[in-house]
Amino acid sequence: MNRGAAFVVGGSGGLGGAICRALAPRWEGVAIGYRSGQAAAESLADDLACPTLPVRCDLSDAASIVGAIQSAASHFGTIGTMVFASGVEIGQPFVSQIGEDKWREVIETELIGFTRVVAATLPIFRTQGHGNFVSVVSVATTVFPPGDALSAVPKAAIEMLGRAIAREEGRYNIRANMVAPGIIDAGLGAAFLKGLYSPEIWETQRKRIALQKFGNGADIADAVAFLASDKAKYITGQTLVVDGGFSL
């Protein structure tokens, strides 16, 4: 059992829910952060075999983030890991089709939202003398599929910020790592597999993957759970690519 509770930003989503399930047996509790999915967060909380706290956490509202994290710290006593698994629901537009308003929405929610989470969490981690961040980013920062800029650009910045945290905060026993999913049949990825492009195109993509199959939520959740745990206590500033060999 790892020290303290886990906080999952975006815990009510498909991928976030899988992460909560993977963390539940390994931590003293799980705070399920949601923006609009209160019913999903509460239903998930009922299913987890550990103490839980569904808590509203709106990435566009700094006060909401501070309040949510402070509530979790007060409720559980200690937050051992902060998992960032939230993002904007977007399509796959080419760069030439992306307007400034859409860039601002995604960067404000994902990148600026993550900076707000970091700012609210670091003082808690420093006071405790331990803690770690795990951020879900994207394999597109390693191998870029056309049409993925709107998702990949803010995640590349989140990845760089994670490395900065690792380098600067390691002296306080604070770690930061990232998990980069490939094509995953969970969350927004599941919606893409069902409604974006034809089955023939997805079959071509599947054949590009070394393991010849798409991943699922548990594949990503297990990687997150490992990096968040004491088993990864000497790993920081790293990005673990979980893509079945898509980027090879």
Tab-separated table of C-alpha atoms in Angstrom:
chain	number	residue	atom	x	y	z
A	1	MET	CA	0.000	0.000	0.000
A	2	ASN	CA	1.362	3.401	-1.025
A	3	ARG	CA	1.247	6.356	1.376
A	4	GLY	CA	-1.820	8.555	1.171
A	5	ALA	CA	-4.597	8.882	-1.351
A	6	ALA	CA	-4.545	9.244	-5.127
A	7	PHE	CA	-6.220	12.201	-6.816
A	8	VAL	CA	-7.303	11.665	-10.440
A	9	VAL	CA	-8.182	14.798	-12.413
A	10	GLY	CA	-10.627	13.605	-15.058
A	11	GLY	CA	-11.487	10.525	-13.026
A	12	SER	CA	-15.093	10.395	-14.243
A	13	GLY	CA	-14.072	9.823	-17.890
A	14	GLY	CA	-13.510	6.511	-19.625
A	15	LEU	CA	-9.748	6.485	-19.282
A	16	GLY	CA	-9.798	8.297	-15.946
A	17	GLY	CA	-12.212	5.711	-14.575
A	18	ALA	CA	-9.892	2.888	-15.600
A	19	ILE	CA	-7.054	4.685	-13.810
A	20	CYS	CA	-9.143	5.048	-10.645
A	21	ARG	CA	-9.868	1.319	-10.688
A	22	ALA	CA	-6.185	0.486	-11.063
A	23	LEU	CA	-5.194	2.827	-8.228
A	24	ALA	CA	-7.929	1.829	-5.751
A	25	PRO	CA	-6.293	-1.369	-4.390
A	26	ARG	CA	-2.885	0.326	-4.123
A	27	TRP	CA	-3.710	3.557	-2.285
A	28	GLU	CA	-5.437	4.531	0.935
A	29	GLY	CA	-8.187	6.298	-0.998
A	30	VAL	CA	-9.070	7.831	-4.366
A	31	ALA	CA	-10.337	11.356	-5.038
A	32	ILE	CA	-12.291	11.338	-8.303
A	33	GLY	CA	-12.040	14.747	-9.937
A	34	TYR	CA	-14.809	15.676	-12.373
A	35	ARG	CA	-16.080	18.802	-14.124
A	36	SER	CA	-19.572	17.870	-15.344
A	37	GLY	CA	-19.688	14.104	-14.799
A	38	GLN	CA	-20.911	14.088	-11.201
A	39	ALA	CA	-23.200	11.083	-11.704
A	40	ALA	CA	-20.403	9.071	-13.340
A	41	ALA	CA	-17.967	10.005	-10.557
A	42	GLU	CA	-20.430	9.005	-7.831
A	43	SER	CA	-21.251	5.725	-9.576
A	44	LEU	CA	-17.554	4.929	-9.902
A	45	ALA	CA	-16.999	5.806	-6.230
A	46	ASP	CA	-19.610	3.215	-5.253
A	47	ASP	CA	-17.739	0.551	-7.235
A	48	LEU	CA	-14.262	1.133	-5.821
A	49	ALA	CA	-13.147	-1.028	-2.913
A	50	CYS	CA	-11.476	1.825	-1.023
A	51	PRO	CA	-12.407	5.159	0.565
A	52	THR	CA	-13.411	7.624	-2.169
A	53	LEU	CA	-14.206	11.297	-2.619
A	54	PRO	CA	-15.938	12.518	-5.782
A	55	VAL	CA	-14.999	16.183	-6.058
A	56	ARG	CA	-15.749	18.831	-8.674
A	57	CYS	CA	-12.567	20.070	-10.331
A	58	ASP	CA	-13.062	22.536	-13.197
A	59	LEU	CA	-9.744	23.116	-14.955
A	60	SER	CA	-10.910	26.486	-16.279
A	61	ASP	CA	-11.485	27.763	-12.735
A	62	ALA	CA	-8.422	28.120	-10.489
A	63	ALA	CA	-10.579	28.440	-7.362
A	64	SER	CA	-12.348	25.169	-8.201
A	65	ILE	CA	-9.016	23.374	-8.516
A	66	VAL	CA	-7.621	24.771	-5.270
A	67	GLY	CA	-10.823	23.926	-3.417
A	68	ALA	CA	-10.942	20.377	-4.778
A	69	ILE	CA	-7.339	19.585	-3.912
A	70	GLN	CA	-7.560	21.125	-0.463
A	71	SER	CA	-10.781	19.180	0.196
A	72	ALA	CA	-9.073	15.934	-0.759
A	73	ALA	CA	-6.025	16.706	1.377
A	74	SER	CA	-8.264	17.480	4.342
A	75	HIS	CA	-10.445	14.408	3.780
A	76	PHE	CA	-7.635	11.876	3.359
A	77	GLY	CA	-4.845	13.583	5.292
A	78	THR	CA	-2.250	12.889	2.619
A	79	ILE	CA	-2.247	12.970	-1.180
A	80	GLY	CA	0.459	10.664	-2.440
A	81	THR	CA	-0.065	11.028	-6.190
A	82	MET	CA	-1.742	13.536	-8.483
A	83	VAL	CA	-2.821	12.015	-11.806
A	84	PHE	CA	-3.748	14.354	-14.662
A	85	ALA	CA	-6.006	12.486	-17.093
A	86	SER	CA	-8.305	15.219	-18.330
A	87	GLY	CA	-8.656	16.911	-21.683
A	88	VAL	CA	-10.914	18.626	-24.178
A	89	GLU	CA	-13.131	16.581	-26.480
A	90	ILE	CA	-11.785	17.446	-29.915
A	91	GLY	CA	-11.792	16.115	-33.447
A	92	GLN	CA	-8.847	15.648	-35.791
A	93	PRO	CA	-8.563	18.937	-37.718
A	94	PHE	CA	-5.501	19.793	-39.766
A	95	VAL	CA	-3.439	22.775	-38.656
A	96	SER	CA	-4.891	24.882	-41.485
A	97	GLN	CA	-8.387	24.286	-40.078
A	98	ILE	CA	-7.701	25.260	-36.455
A	99	GLY	CA	-8.807	28.754	-35.461
A	100	GLU	CA	-7.321	30.788	-32.648
A	101	ASP	CA	-10.445	30.292	-30.524
A	102	LYS	CA	-9.979	26.514	-30.579
A	103	TRP	CA	-6.261	26.798	-29.765
A	104	ARG	CA	-7.136	29.010	-26.806
A	105	GLU	CA	-9.804	26.583	-25.532
A	106	VAL	CA	-7.525	23.548	-25.580
A	107	ILE	CA	-4.447	25.325	-24.221
A	108	GLU	CA	-6.463	27.069	-21.506
A	109	THR	CA	-8.155	23.858	-20.375
A	110	GLU	CA	-5.319	21.358	-20.705
A	111	LEU	CA	-2.027	23.231	-20.346
A	112	ILE	CA	-3.112	26.137	-18.134
A	113	GLY	CA	-5.394	23.755	-16.251
A	114	PHE	CA	-2.414	21.520	-15.528
A	115	THR	CA	-0.345	24.475	-14.307
A	116	ARG	CA	-3.163	25.278	-11.885
A	117	VAL	CA	-3.187	21.706	-10.603
A	118	VAL	CA	0.584	21.823	-10.136
A	119	ALA	CA	0.444	25.178	-8.320
A	120	ALA	CA	-2.214	23.882	-5.900
A	121	THR	CA	-0.492	20.531	-5.293
A	122	LEU	CA	3.188	21.411	-4.895
A	123	PRO	CA	2.813	23.120	-1.492
A	124	ILE	CA	1.028	20.026	-0.165
A	125	PHE	CA	3.724	17.694	-1.503
A	126	ARG	CA	6.497	19.879	-0.089
A	127	THR	CA	4.873	19.980	3.350
A	128	GLN	CA	4.450	16.192	3.331
A	129	GLY	CA	7.983	15.631	2.093
A	130	HIS	CA	6.822	13.366	-0.723
A	131	GLY	CA	4.410	13.065	-3.646
A	132	ASN	CA	4.358	12.556	-7.382
A	133	PHE	CA	2.596	13.648	-10.550
A	134	VAL	CA	1.629	11.351	-13.410
A	135	SER	CA	0.268	13.025	-16.537
A	136	VAL	CA	-1.420	11.276	-19.463
A	137	VAL	CA	0.016	12.808	-22.641
A	138	SER	CA	0.170	11.341	-26.172
A	139	VAL	CA	2.349	9.222	-28.426
A	140	ALA	CA	1.802	11.977	-31.020
A	141	THR	CA	4.632	13.914	-29.345
A	142	THR	CA	6.911	11.069	-30.494
A	143	VAL	CA	5.406	10.088	-33.850
A	144	PHE	CA	2.933	12.587	-35.268
A	145	PRO	CA	-0.240	11.442	-37.084
A	146	PRO	CA	-1.669	14.192	-39.356
A	147	GLY	CA	-4.683	15.866	-37.779
A	148	ASP	CA	-3.515	15.481	-34.204
A	149	ALA	CA	-1.907	18.886	-33.601
A	150	LEU	CA	-4.740	20.254	-31.478
A	151	SER	CA	-4.272	17.402	-29.032
A	152	ALA	CA	-0.510	16.940	-29.291
A	153	VAL	CA	0.679	20.544	-28.894
A	154	PRO	CA	-0.658	21.137	-25.343
A	155	LYS	CA	0.375	17.635	-24.308
A	156	ALA	CA	3.919	18.287	-25.495
A	157	ALA	CA	3.943	21.328	-23.208
A	158	ILE	CA	2.544	19.265	-20.316
A	159	GLU	CA	5.295	16.710	-20.917
A	160	MET	CA	7.964	19.434	-20.804
A	161	LEU	CA	6.467	20.900	-17.640
A	162	GLY	CA	6.561	17.439	-16.071
A	163	ARG	CA	10.294	17.273	-16.740
A	164	ALA	CA	10.754	20.723	-15.236
A	165	ILE	CA	8.915	19.632	-12.092
A	166	ALA	CA	11.064	16.507	-11.862
A	167	ARG	CA	14.289	18.489	-12.174
A	168	GLU	CA	13.381	21.333	-9.836
A	169	GLU	CA	11.323	19.532	-7.193
A	170	GLY	CA	13.314	16.327	-6.818
A	171	ARG	CA	15.150	17.855	-3.855
A	172	TYR	CA	11.813	17.778	-2.017
A	173	ASN	CA	11.265	14.075	-2.820
A	174	ILE	CA	8.692	14.989	-5.474
A	175	ARG	CA	8.588	13.039	-8.736
A	176	ALA	CA	6.858	13.684	-12.066
A	177	ASN	CA	6.364	11.254	-14.944
A	178	MET	CA	4.204	10.930	-18.021
A	179	VAL	CA	2.356	8.118	-19.804
A	180	ALA	CA	1.930	8.473	-23.579
A	181	PRO	CA	-0.886	6.289	-24.969
A	182	GLY	CA	-1.051	5.165	-28.567
A	183	ILE	CA	-4.386	4.215	-30.156
A	184	ILE	CA	-6.549	3.278	-27.182
A	185	ASP	CA	-10.109	1.950	-27.160
A	186	ALA	CA	-11.110	4.065	-24.155
A	187	GLY	CA	-12.277	7.603	-23.525
A	188	LEU	CA	-11.930	9.887	-26.542
A	189	GLY	CA	-9.994	7.155	-28.339
A	190	ALA	CA	-13.034	4.865	-28.200
A	191	ALA	CA	-15.158	7.587	-29.792
A	192	PHE	CA	-12.578	8.013	-32.546
A	193	LEU	CA	-12.530	4.284	-33.275
A	194	LYS	CA	-16.313	4.257	-33.625
A	195	GLY	CA	-16.988	7.492	-35.454
A	196	LEU	CA	-13.807	8.882	-37.013
A	197	TYR	CA	-12.604	7.453	-40.332
A	198	SER	CA	-13.700	4.208	-41.945
A	199	PRO	CA	-13.137	0.675	-40.605
A	200	GLU	CA	-10.655	0.155	-43.449
A	201	ILE	CA	-8.490	3.053	-42.291
A	202	TRP	CA	-8.504	1.795	-38.718
A	203	GLU	CA	-7.566	-1.679	-39.938
A	204	THR	CA	-4.573	-0.175	-41.725
A	205	GLN	CA	-3.602	1.608	-38.518
A	206	ARG	CA	-3.960	-1.600	-36.513
A	207	LYS	CA	-1.533	-3.358	-38.842
A	208	ARG	CA	1.031	-0.595	-38.224
A	209	ILE	CA	1.149	-1.565	-34.542
A	210	ALA	CA	3.841	-4.109	-33.671
A	211	LEU	CA	1.453	-6.069	-31.437
A	212	GLN	CA	-1.278	-5.873	-34.106
A	213	LYS	CA	-3.973	-4.620	-31.716
A	214	PHE	CA	-5.292	-1.447	-30.149
A	215	GLY	CA	-4.797	-0.853	-26.447
A	216	ASN	CA	-7.465	-0.529	-23.786
A	217	GLY	CA	-7.984	1.586	-20.693
A	218	ALA	CA	-6.399	-0.983	-18.394
A	219	ASP	CA	-3.163	-0.910	-20.408
A	220	ILE	CA	-2.780	2.805	-19.714
A	221	ALA	CA	-4.087	2.568	-16.156
A	222	ASP	CA	-1.538	-0.093	-15.209
A	223	ALA	CA	1.295	2.090	-16.515
A	224	VAL	CA	-0.014	5.079	-14.550
A	225	ALA	CA	-0.378	2.966	-11.405
A	226	PHE	CA	3.220	1.763	-11.708
A	227	LEU	CA	4.717	5.246	-12.142
A	228	ALA	CA	2.605	6.569	-9.264
A	229	SER	CA	3.722	3.791	-6.922
A	230	ASP	CA	6.764	3.306	-4.723
A	231	LYS	CA	7.928	0.670	-7.205
A	232	ALA	CA	8.898	3.618	-9.417
A	233	LYS	CA	10.462	5.631	-6.585
A	234	TYR	CA	13.729	6.127	-8.531
A	235	ILE	CA	12.023	7.087	-11.805
A	236	THR	CA	11.311	10.744	-12.529
A	237	GLY	CA	11.092	13.044	-15.532
A	238	GLN	CA	10.340	10.137	-17.865
A	239	THR	CA	7.694	9.449	-20.489
A	240	LEU	CA	6.514	5.850	-20.717
A	241	VAL	CA	5.134	5.193	-24.207
A	242	VAL	CA	2.308	2.645	-24.108
A	243	ASP	CA	1.387	2.105	-27.743
A	244	GLY	CA	1.915	-1.579	-28.548
A	245	GLY	CA	4.835	-0.622	-30.772
A	246	PHE	CA	2.924	1.897	-32.918
A	247	SER	CA	5.825	4.365	-32.768
A	248	LEU	CA	8.543	1.867	-33.755
